[in-house]
Structure formats: C-alpha cells, structure tokens
Coordinates of C-alpha atoms in Angstrom, one line a residue:
M626 CA 10.9 -27.3 4.9
S627 CA 11.2 -27.6 8.7
I628 CA 9.2 -25.4 10.9
P629 CA 11.3 -22.5 12.6
P630 CA 11.1 -22.3 16.5
A631 CA 8.9 -19.8 18.0
P632 CA 11.4 -17.0 18.6
A633 CA 12.7 -16.8 15.1
I634 CA 9.1 -16.5 14.1
L635 CA 8.6 -14.0 16.5
A636 CA 11.7 -12.3 15.4
A637 CA 10.7 -12.4 11.9
R638 CA 7.3 -11.0 12.5
N639 CA 8.5 -8.1 14.3
A640 CA 11.3 -7.5 11.5
V641 CA 8.4 -7.5 9.0
I642 CA 6.4 -4.9 11.0
A643 CA 9.6 -2.8 11.3
M644 CA 9.6 -2.8 7.3
F645 CA 6.3 -1.9 6.9
V646 CA 6.5 1.1 9.2
L647 CA 9.9 2.2 7.3
N648 CA 7.9 2.0 4.1
G649 CA 5.1 4.1 5.5
T650 CA 7.3 6.3 7.3
L651 CA 9.5 7.5 4.3
F652 CA 6.3 7.7 2.2
G653 CA 4.3 10.0 4.9
L654 CA 7.7 12.1 5.1
W655 CA 7.8 12.9 1.5
A656 CA 3.7 13.6 1.3
S657 CA 4.4 16.2 4.0
R658 CA 7.0 17.9 2.1
I659 CA 5.4 18.0 -1.1
P660 CA 4.5 21.9 -0.6
T661 CA 8.2 22.5 0.3
V662 CA 9.7 20.8 -2.7
S663 CA 6.9 22.6 -4.8
A664 CA 7.7 26.1 -3.3
K665 CA 11.4 25.6 -3.5
L666 CA 11.5 24.9 -7.4
S667 CA 8.3 26.9 -8.3
L668 CA 6.3 24.0 -9.6
D669 CA 2.8 24.8 -11.0
P670 CA 0.1 22.0 -10.5
G671 CA 0.7 20.7 -14.1
A672 CA 4.7 19.9 -13.4
L673 CA 3.8 18.6 -10.1
G674 CA 1.4 16.1 -11.5
M675 CA 4.0 15.1 -14.4
L676 CA 6.5 14.3 -11.4
L677 CA 3.9 12.3 -9.2
L678 CA 3.1 10.3 -12.4
L679 CA 6.8 9.6 -12.9
M680 CA 7.3 8.6 -9.3
G681 CA 4.1 6.3 -10.1
G682 CA 5.8 5.0 -13.2
G683 CA 9.0 4.2 -11.4
A684 CA 7.2 1.9 -8.9
I685 CA 5.5 0.2 -11.7
A686 CA 8.6 -0.6 -13.6
A687 CA 10.2 -1.7 -10.5
F688 CA 7.5 -4.3 -9.5
P689 CA 8.5 -7.2 -11.8
L690 CA 12.3 -6.7 -11.2
A691 CA 11.6 -7.1 -7.5
G692 CA 9.5 -10.1 -7.9
R693 CA 12.4 -11.6 -9.8
W694 CA 15.0 -10.9 -6.9
V695 CA 12.6 -12.1 -4.2
D696 CA 12.5 -15.4 -6.0
R697 CA 16.2 -15.5 -6.7
H698 CA 17.6 -14.1 -3.5
G699 CA 14.7 -14.5 -0.9
A700 CA 11.9 -11.9 0.2
A701 CA 13.6 -11.0 3.3
T702 CA 17.3 -10.4 1.9
T703 CA 15.6 -8.2 -1.0
T704 CA 13.4 -6.3 1.5
V705 CA 16.6 -5.3 3.6
W706 CA 18.7 -4.1 0.7
V707 CA 15.7 -2.3 -1.3
A708 CA 14.6 -0.5 2.3
F709 CA 18.4 0.8 2.6
L710 CA 18.3 2.1 -0.9
H711 CA 14.7 3.7 -0.3
A712 CA 15.8 5.5 2.8
L713 CA 18.8 7.1 0.9
S714 CA 16.6 8.2 -2.0
I715 CA 14.9 10.7 0.4
L716 CA 18.3 12.3 0.2
G717 CA 18.4 12.7 -3.3
I718 CA 15.0 14.5 -3.3
G719 CA 16.2 17.0 -0.6
L720 CA 19.7 17.6 -2.7
A721 CA 17.6 17.9 -6.1
P722 CA 18.6 21.7 -7.2
N723 CA 16.6 21.7 -10.3
L724 CA 13.4 20.1 -12.2
A725 CA 15.4 17.6 -14.1
S726 CA 17.3 16.1 -11.0
L727 CA 13.9 16.0 -9.1
A728 CA 12.5 14.2 -11.6
V729 CA 15.5 11.6 -11.5
A730 CA 15.1 11.4 -7.7
L731 CA 11.4 11.1 -7.6
A732 CA 11.6 8.4 -10.2
F733 CA 14.2 6.4 -7.9
F734 CA 12.0 7.2 -5.0
G735 CA 9.3 5.8 -6.7
A736 CA 11.0 2.5 -8.0
T737 CA 12.6 1.9 -4.6
H738 CA 9.2 2.3 -3.0
G739 CA 7.6 0.0 -5.5
A740 CA 10.2 -2.8 -5.0
M741 CA 10.2 -2.7 -1.3
D742 CA 6.5 -3.2 -1.5
V743 CA 6.6 -6.3 -3.5
A744 CA 9.5 -7.5 -1.2
M745 CA 8.1 -7.0 2.0
N746 CA 4.8 -8.5 1.1
S747 CA 6.3 -11.4 -0.1
W748 CA 8.1 -11.8 3.3
A749 CA 5.0 -10.9 5.2
G750 CA 3.1 -14.0 3.5
A751 CA 6.1 -16.2 4.1
V752 CA 6.1 -15.3 7.8
E753 CA 2.3 -15.4 8.1
R754 CA 2.2 -19.1 7.0
H755 CA 4.0 -19.8 10.2
L756 CA 1.9 -17.9 12.4
P757 CA -1.3 -19.5 14.0
R758 CA -3.4 -16.6 12.7
P759 CA -3.7 -14.4 9.9
M760 CA -1.4 -11.2 10.3
M761 CA -1.6 -9.5 7.0
S762 CA -3.9 -7.0 7.7
R763 CA -1.9 -5.8 11.0
F764 CA 1.4 -5.6 8.7
H765 CA -0.4 -3.4 6.5
A766 CA -1.8 -1.3 9.5
S767 CA 1.7 -1.0 10.8
W768 CA 2.3 0.9 7.4
S769 CA -0.6 3.2 8.1
V770 CA 1.2 4.1 11.4
G771 CA 4.5 4.6 9.9
A772 CA 2.8 7.0 7.4
G773 CA 1.5 8.9 10.3
I774 CA 4.9 9.1 12.1
G775 CA 6.2 10.5 8.7
A776 CA 3.6 12.9 8.3
A777 CA 3.9 14.2 11.9
S778 CA 7.7 14.4 11.6
G779 CA 7.0 16.8 8.6
F780 CA 4.8 18.6 10.7
V781 CA 7.7 19.1 13.5
A782 CA 10.2 19.8 10.7
I783 CA 8.2 22.6 9.1
K784 CA 7.8 24.3 12.4
L785 CA 11.6 24.1 13.1
G786 CA 12.4 25.5 9.5
L787 CA 14.2 22.2 8.7
P788 CA 14.9 21.6 4.9
V789 CA 14.0 18.4 3.3
L790 CA 17.7 17.0 3.2
A791 CA 18.4 17.9 7.1
H792 CA 14.8 16.2 7.6
G793 CA 15.3 13.2 5.7
A794 CA 18.8 12.8 7.3
L795 CA 17.2 12.8 10.8
V796 CA 14.5 10.2 9.8
I797 CA 17.0 8.0 8.4
G798 CA 19.1 8.2 11.5
V799 CA 16.3 7.5 13.8
V800 CA 13.4 5.4 12.1
A801 CA 15.4 3.7 9.3
A802 CA 18.7 2.9 11.7
I803 CA 15.9 1.1 14.4
S804 CA 14.0 -0.4 11.4
L805 CA 16.9 -1.9 9.8
W806 CA 18.3 -3.2 12.9
L807 CA 15.2 -5.2 14.0
A808 CA 15.2 -6.5 10.1
V809 CA 18.5 -8.0 10.1
R810 CA 18.3 -9.4 13.8
P811 CA 17.0 -12.8 12.6
S812 CA 19.2 -13.1 9.5
R813 CA 19.9 -16.6 10.4
S814 CA 16.5 -17.7 10.6
P815 CA 15.2 -20.4 8.1
L816 CA 12.5 -17.8 7.4
W817 CA 15.5 -15.6 5.7
A818 CA 16.1 -18.3 3.0
P819 CA 14.9 -18.0 -0.7
E820 CA 11.7 -20.2 -1.3
P821 CA 12.3 -22.5 -4.1
A822 CA 10.9 -21.2 -7.3
S823 CA 12.4 -23.8 -10.3
S824 CA 11.1 -21.7 -13.0
A825 CA 12.2 -18.1 -11.4
A826 CA 15.4 -17.7 -13.3
H827 CA 13.9 -18.5 -16.8
A828 CA 10.6 -17.1 -16.4
P829 CA 9.7 -14.0 -18.4
L830 CA 10.2 -10.7 -16.7
F831 CA 6.9 -9.3 -17.0
T832 CA 4.5 -11.9 -15.8
L833 CA 0.5 -11.2 -16.0
P834 CA -1.5 -13.1 -13.4
K835 CA -2.6 -16.7 -14.3
G836 CA -5.7 -18.7 -13.2
P837 CA -7.7 -17.3 -9.9
M838 CA -4.9 -14.8 -9.6
V839 CA -6.6 -12.8 -12.4
L840 CA -9.7 -12.5 -10.3
V841 CA -7.6 -11.6 -7.2
G842 CA -5.8 -8.9 -9.3
L843 CA -9.3 -7.5 -10.3
L844 CA -10.6 -7.6 -6.7
A845 CA -7.6 -5.6 -5.5
M846 CA -7.7 -3.1 -8.4
C847 CA -11.5 -2.5 -7.5
A848 CA -10.2 -1.6 -3.6
S849 CA -7.3 0.4 -4.7
L850 CA -9.3 2.3 -7.3
G851 CA -11.7 3.3 -4.7
E852 CA -8.9 4.0 -1.9
G853 CA -7.3 6.6 -5.0
A854 CA -10.6 8.1 -5.6
M855 CA -11.4 8.7 -2.1
A856 CA -7.9 10.3 -1.7
D857 CA -8.4 12.8 -4.4
W858 CA -12.0 13.3 -4.8
G859 CA -13.7 12.9 -1.3
A860 CA -13.4 16.2 0.0
I861 CA -14.6 17.8 -3.6
F862 CA -17.7 15.4 -3.4
L863 CA -18.4 16.7 0.1
I864 CA -18.2 20.1 -1.1
T865 CA -20.1 19.9 -4.4
T866 CA -22.9 17.4 -2.9
T867 CA -23.6 18.5 0.6
G868 CA -22.4 22.3 0.2
V869 CA -20.0 22.2 3.1
T870 CA -16.9 24.5 3.7
E871 CA -13.3 23.2 2.9
A872 CA -12.5 22.7 6.4
S873 CA -15.4 20.2 7.0
A874 CA -14.8 18.6 3.7
A875 CA -11.1 17.9 4.7
V876 CA -12.9 15.8 7.8
G877 CA -14.1 13.3 5.3
Y878 CA -10.7 11.9 4.2
A879 CA -9.6 11.9 8.0
V880 CA -12.7 9.6 8.8
F881 CA -12.1 7.4 5.9
S882 CA -8.4 6.9 6.8
V883 CA -8.9 6.4 10.6
A884 CA -11.6 3.9 9.9
M885 CA -9.2 1.7 7.6
V886 CA -6.6 1.8 10.2
I887 CA -8.9 0.8 12.8
M888 CA -10.5 -2.1 10.6
R889 CA -6.7 -3.2 9.6
L890 CA -5.7 -3.6 13.3
G891 CA -8.6 -5.7 13.8
G892 CA -8.8 -7.3 10.3
D893 CA -7.0 -10.5 11.0
R894 CA -9.4 -11.4 13.7
V895 CA -12.3 -11.1 11.2
T896 CA -10.3 -13.2 8.7
H897 CA -9.5 -16.1 11.3
R898 CA -13.1 -16.2 12.1
F899 CA -15.0 -16.1 8.9
G900 CA -12.3 -17.1 6.5
P901 CA -10.7 -14.9 3.5
V902 CA -13.8 -15.4 1.1
K903 CA -16.6 -14.6 3.6
T904 CA -14.3 -11.5 4.9
A905 CA -14.0 -10.1 1.5
R906 CA -17.7 -10.6 1.0
L907 CA -18.7 -8.6 3.8
A908 CA -16.1 -6.1 3.1
G909 CA -17.6 -5.3 -0.4
A910 CA -21.1 -5.2 0.9
T911 CA -19.6 -2.8 3.8
A912 CA -18.1 -0.6 1.0
A913 CA -21.2 -0.7 -1.0
L914 CA -23.2 0.2 1.7
G915 CA -21.0 3.2 2.4
A916 CA -21.2 4.3 -1.4
G917 CA -24.8 4.1 -1.2
L918 CA -25.2 6.4 1.9
A919 CA -22.9 8.8 0.5
V920 CA -24.3 8.9 -2.8
G921 CA -28.1 8.1 -2.2
I922 CA -29.0 10.2 0.9
A923 CA -26.1 12.8 0.2
T924 CA -26.2 14.9 3.6
Y925 CA -23.1 15.5 5.2
P926 CA -23.7 13.1 8.5
A927 CA -24.8 10.6 5.9
A928 CA -21.8 10.9 3.7
L929 CA -19.3 10.9 6.6
L930 CA -20.8 7.6 7.9
G931 CA -20.6 6.3 4.3
F932 CA -17.1 7.2 4.2
A933 CA -16.1 5.4 7.4
L934 CA -18.0 2.4 5.9
M935 CA -15.9 2.6 2.6
G936 CA -12.7 2.7 4.7
V937 CA -13.6 -0.5 6.7
G938 CA -14.7 -2.2 3.4
Y939 CA -11.5 -1.2 1.6
A940 CA -9.4 -2.1 4.7
V941 CA -8.9 -5.6 4.4
I942 CA -8.8 -6.3 0.7
M943 CA -5.6 -5.6 -0.3
P944 CA -4.1 -7.3 2.6
L945 CA -6.2 -10.5 1.9
A946 CA -5.0 -10.4 -1.8
F947 CA -1.3 -10.4 -0.9
S948 CA -1.8 -13.0 1.7
R949 CA -3.4 -15.1 -1.3
A950 CA -0.8 -14.2 -3.8
T951 CA 2.1 -15.2 -1.6
S952 CA 0.3 -18.8 -1.5
D953 CA -0.5 -19.0 -5.2
P954 CA -0.1 -22.7 -6.6
V955 CA 0.7 -21.2 -10.1
L956 CA 3.2 -18.2 -9.8
S957 CA 6.0 -18.2 -7.8
P958 CA 5.8 -15.7 -4.7
G959 CA 7.8 -13.0 -6.1
K960 CA 6.0 -13.0 -9.4
A961 CA 2.5 -13.4 -7.9
V962 CA 3.2 -10.5 -5.6
A963 CA 4.7 -8.2 -8.4
S964 CA 1.7 -9.0 -11.0
L965 CA -1.0 -8.1 -8.0
A966 CA 1.1 -5.0 -6.9
T967 CA 0.9 -3.9 -10.7
L968 CA -2.8 -4.0 -11.0
G969 CA -3.2 -2.6 -7.3
Y970 CA -0.9 0.3 -7.8
G971 CA -2.5 0.8 -11.4
G972 CA -5.9 1.0 -9.5
L973 CA -4.6 4.0 -7.1
L974 CA -3.1 5.8 -10.6
L975 CA -6.5 5.3 -12.3
G976 CA -9.0 5.7 -9.7
P977 CA -8.7 9.8 -9.7
P978 CA -8.8 10.3 -13.5
V979 CA -11.6 7.8 -13.8
I980 CA -13.7 9.5 -11.3
G981 CA -12.7 12.7 -12.9
F982 CA -13.8 11.7 -16.3
I983 CA -17.1 10.3 -15.4
A984 CA -17.8 13.6 -13.4
Q985 CA -16.8 15.6 -16.5
V986 CA -19.6 13.9 -18.7
S987 CA -22.1 13.5 -16.0
S988 CA -21.7 14.5 -12.2
L989 CA -19.2 14.0 -9.2
R990 CA -22.6 12.1 -7.6
V991 CA -22.9 9.6 -10.6
S992 CA -19.2 9.2 -10.7
F993 CA -19.3 7.9 -6.9
A994 CA -22.0 5.6 -8.0
F995 CA -19.0 3.9 -9.9
L996 CA -17.5 3.3 -6.6
L997 CA -20.8 1.4 -5.5
A998 CA -20.6 -0.6 -8.6
L999 CA -17.0 -1.5 -7.9
A1000 CA -17.7 -2.3 -4.3
I1001 CA -20.6 -4.8 -5.4
L1002 CA -17.8 -6.2 -7.5
M1003 CA -15.8 -6.6 -4.9
A1004 CA -18.2 -9.2 -3.2
V1005 CA -18.8 -11.1 -6.3
L1006 CA -15.0 -11.5 -6.8
A1007 CA -14.5 -12.8 -3.0
P1008 CA -14.5 -16.6 -4.1
A1009 CA -11.3 -15.9 -5.9
L1010 CA -9.6 -15.4 -2.5
S1011 CA -9.8 -19.4 -1.7
R1012 CA -6.6 -21.1 -1.8
Q1013 CA -6.4 -23.7 -4.3
D1014 CA -3.6 -26.4 -4.2

C-alpha cells in the first residue's frame, strides 16, 4: 500500500480526533441529563438500572456487527455513518414519552455508541500506523475532552431549562455538524479505503480473541473493570473507609478522572520512549501502588493520592490494547477491535457488581484490594502487547 502524503495523514488524524470528541460529547450529554430523564418518567433506581443495563447490552450486541462493517467497507466510512446515527439517537431519548419507548431509544443509543467505538478505534489504528509516533492515547484523551464538553453543555441546558430534545438538537447542530464536516474532508485519502481482509466476508459474526489477543483482552478487562469500579464505588469507599463527607468523597472520582486525562495527553510520549510493553508494566505498577495506598493506609490524603495513581495507571492500557488490536496478525482489524471492545466493555459492566459482591461477603476495603491484584496482573500481562508478525 502506498504511503499517503503528509497533508492527507494530518487531515485523517484530525478527523479521528473529531470523531472521538463527538462520541465523548454525546455520552457526556446523556450522562448529564440522566436525572432529567429519570424525573420526567418517575423512574426508581431499579428501573433506571435496568435501562442502563439495556444500553450496555445494545453496545455489546453491536460490537461484532460494527467489526464486520469495518472489514467490508472500511473504518472511516463506517465511523462517519454510525456517528451520524449516534447523533440522531440523542433525539430519540428526548422524544421518548414513556418507559417502553425510552428502553428502545437507549438500546439504540447504546448500539450506535458501541458500533462507533469499534469503528473509530479501528480508524485510529489505521491512521496511527502512518504517524511517526504513537497517537492512540491522545485519541482517547480527546474522548474525555468531549465527555467534559457534553457534561458542561448539560449544566448550561439545565440552568436554562432546556428539555433534552432541544439540548440534543443544539449539540447536533454545533458539535456533530463540525465533527462530521472534519471527518468527511479527507474522504478521498487512501486512509478512507477498506483494508484488505480476505476472510472477513465469510467469518463468523461473533469472534473470540485468538492467540496473544486473548491476553490483550484480559489486560484490557483488568483496566476497564478497575475503571468501572472507581466510577461507582470510589466515593463510597472514601466515606466508609476514611469517614469523610459526601462532598469530600465526590472529590475522589474527580481526582481519578483528571489524572486519567492528563496521563492520556502525555501517554503517547511515554509509549514512544519506552515501548508498549514497558509502558504497560509501569502502568500496572503505578495502579498497584495507588490501590495499595488507598487500601493500606486508608486515610483521606493517601486515598486521594492512590486514586490519582490508579487513574494514571489505567489511562494508557485501553489505548495500548486498541493499538495492538488494529495490527493483530491473526484477526482482521474490525474483528480484533470488536472482540477487544467486548471484553473491555464487559469489564466496565462487571466492575461495579464484582466489587459490590466482594464487599457484601467481606468489606469494601477488601474489595478494593481485589483492584490491587488486578493491577499486578496488568503488569504481568504487559508482554502480550508486543506486536508479532
């Protein structure tokens, strides 16, 4: 395959960044309006939990379908079309008049979100191979920036009293329009062409990881499981273990999230200097040190420092795993990314209930020690990230 000219590579890089920002913005928008939607339909926690599970199920079901479309039609083309549908899915949530219609809307939102996740990560991997340095970590940092934009837009919309439908329409009219315009600009570039995948058309729809990708998937699951646990249990851990107020406990996840974003912005430089294997080992060791501080010392300052170190450790694992998946010698890019996304998303879904189960039979402090064990396992699994031809 001929090497695309530098302007085409730069345009494709910016297009991928725009897609990550858009995906994060739509997710942040939805997250910021959950209380509004819940109050509108008088949802109790159980009903809301089932709807969120349905949204996650929609994403998981869409992963293999998106992988097949990537292999048949190319990552860029698939990303843009799915991004368009994902933006429209926000309107469905705003229009839903009852529980049944909201369930359908959220399942569609989750499916398009998951499909876009597979497609844009596949496109990111294709673009990254033409860049002089790793870029995947900064692509994922762009997603976090987008999530912040979406959450901020939710804050403003709530202050102005905008319903979800009007809020979503405004975001589509501004963020989605700009992002999609940036994405279609390099459409004549070779980086838009489908990569050859001779077995893609006849391969089974659901493909499990094979060879070293099994270990890469487990590595990603360890990180995503920890990330999901931190999101749902971090504040409760601080309250029960250190005795702080709810307001102080809320600082914990903010520290964790900020540390992740900062690390992802600089993660590509670390990977370029040390390589993916050594970077993953350092990440696992850092996350283990953070979990050890939070569990072992269990004071508020130590826990906050531990949360920050865990954010630093988790930040680079998923970008490294996706980068490795797009260059897998056994699976086609679409199926490799789809199988990895299934395990990664599964970790996010499994993390909170696993921590809750362990806490139920022992204590929350013991359940966070489980995160320490997973962080150590991340360091052990790091060699799976080495590229094998």
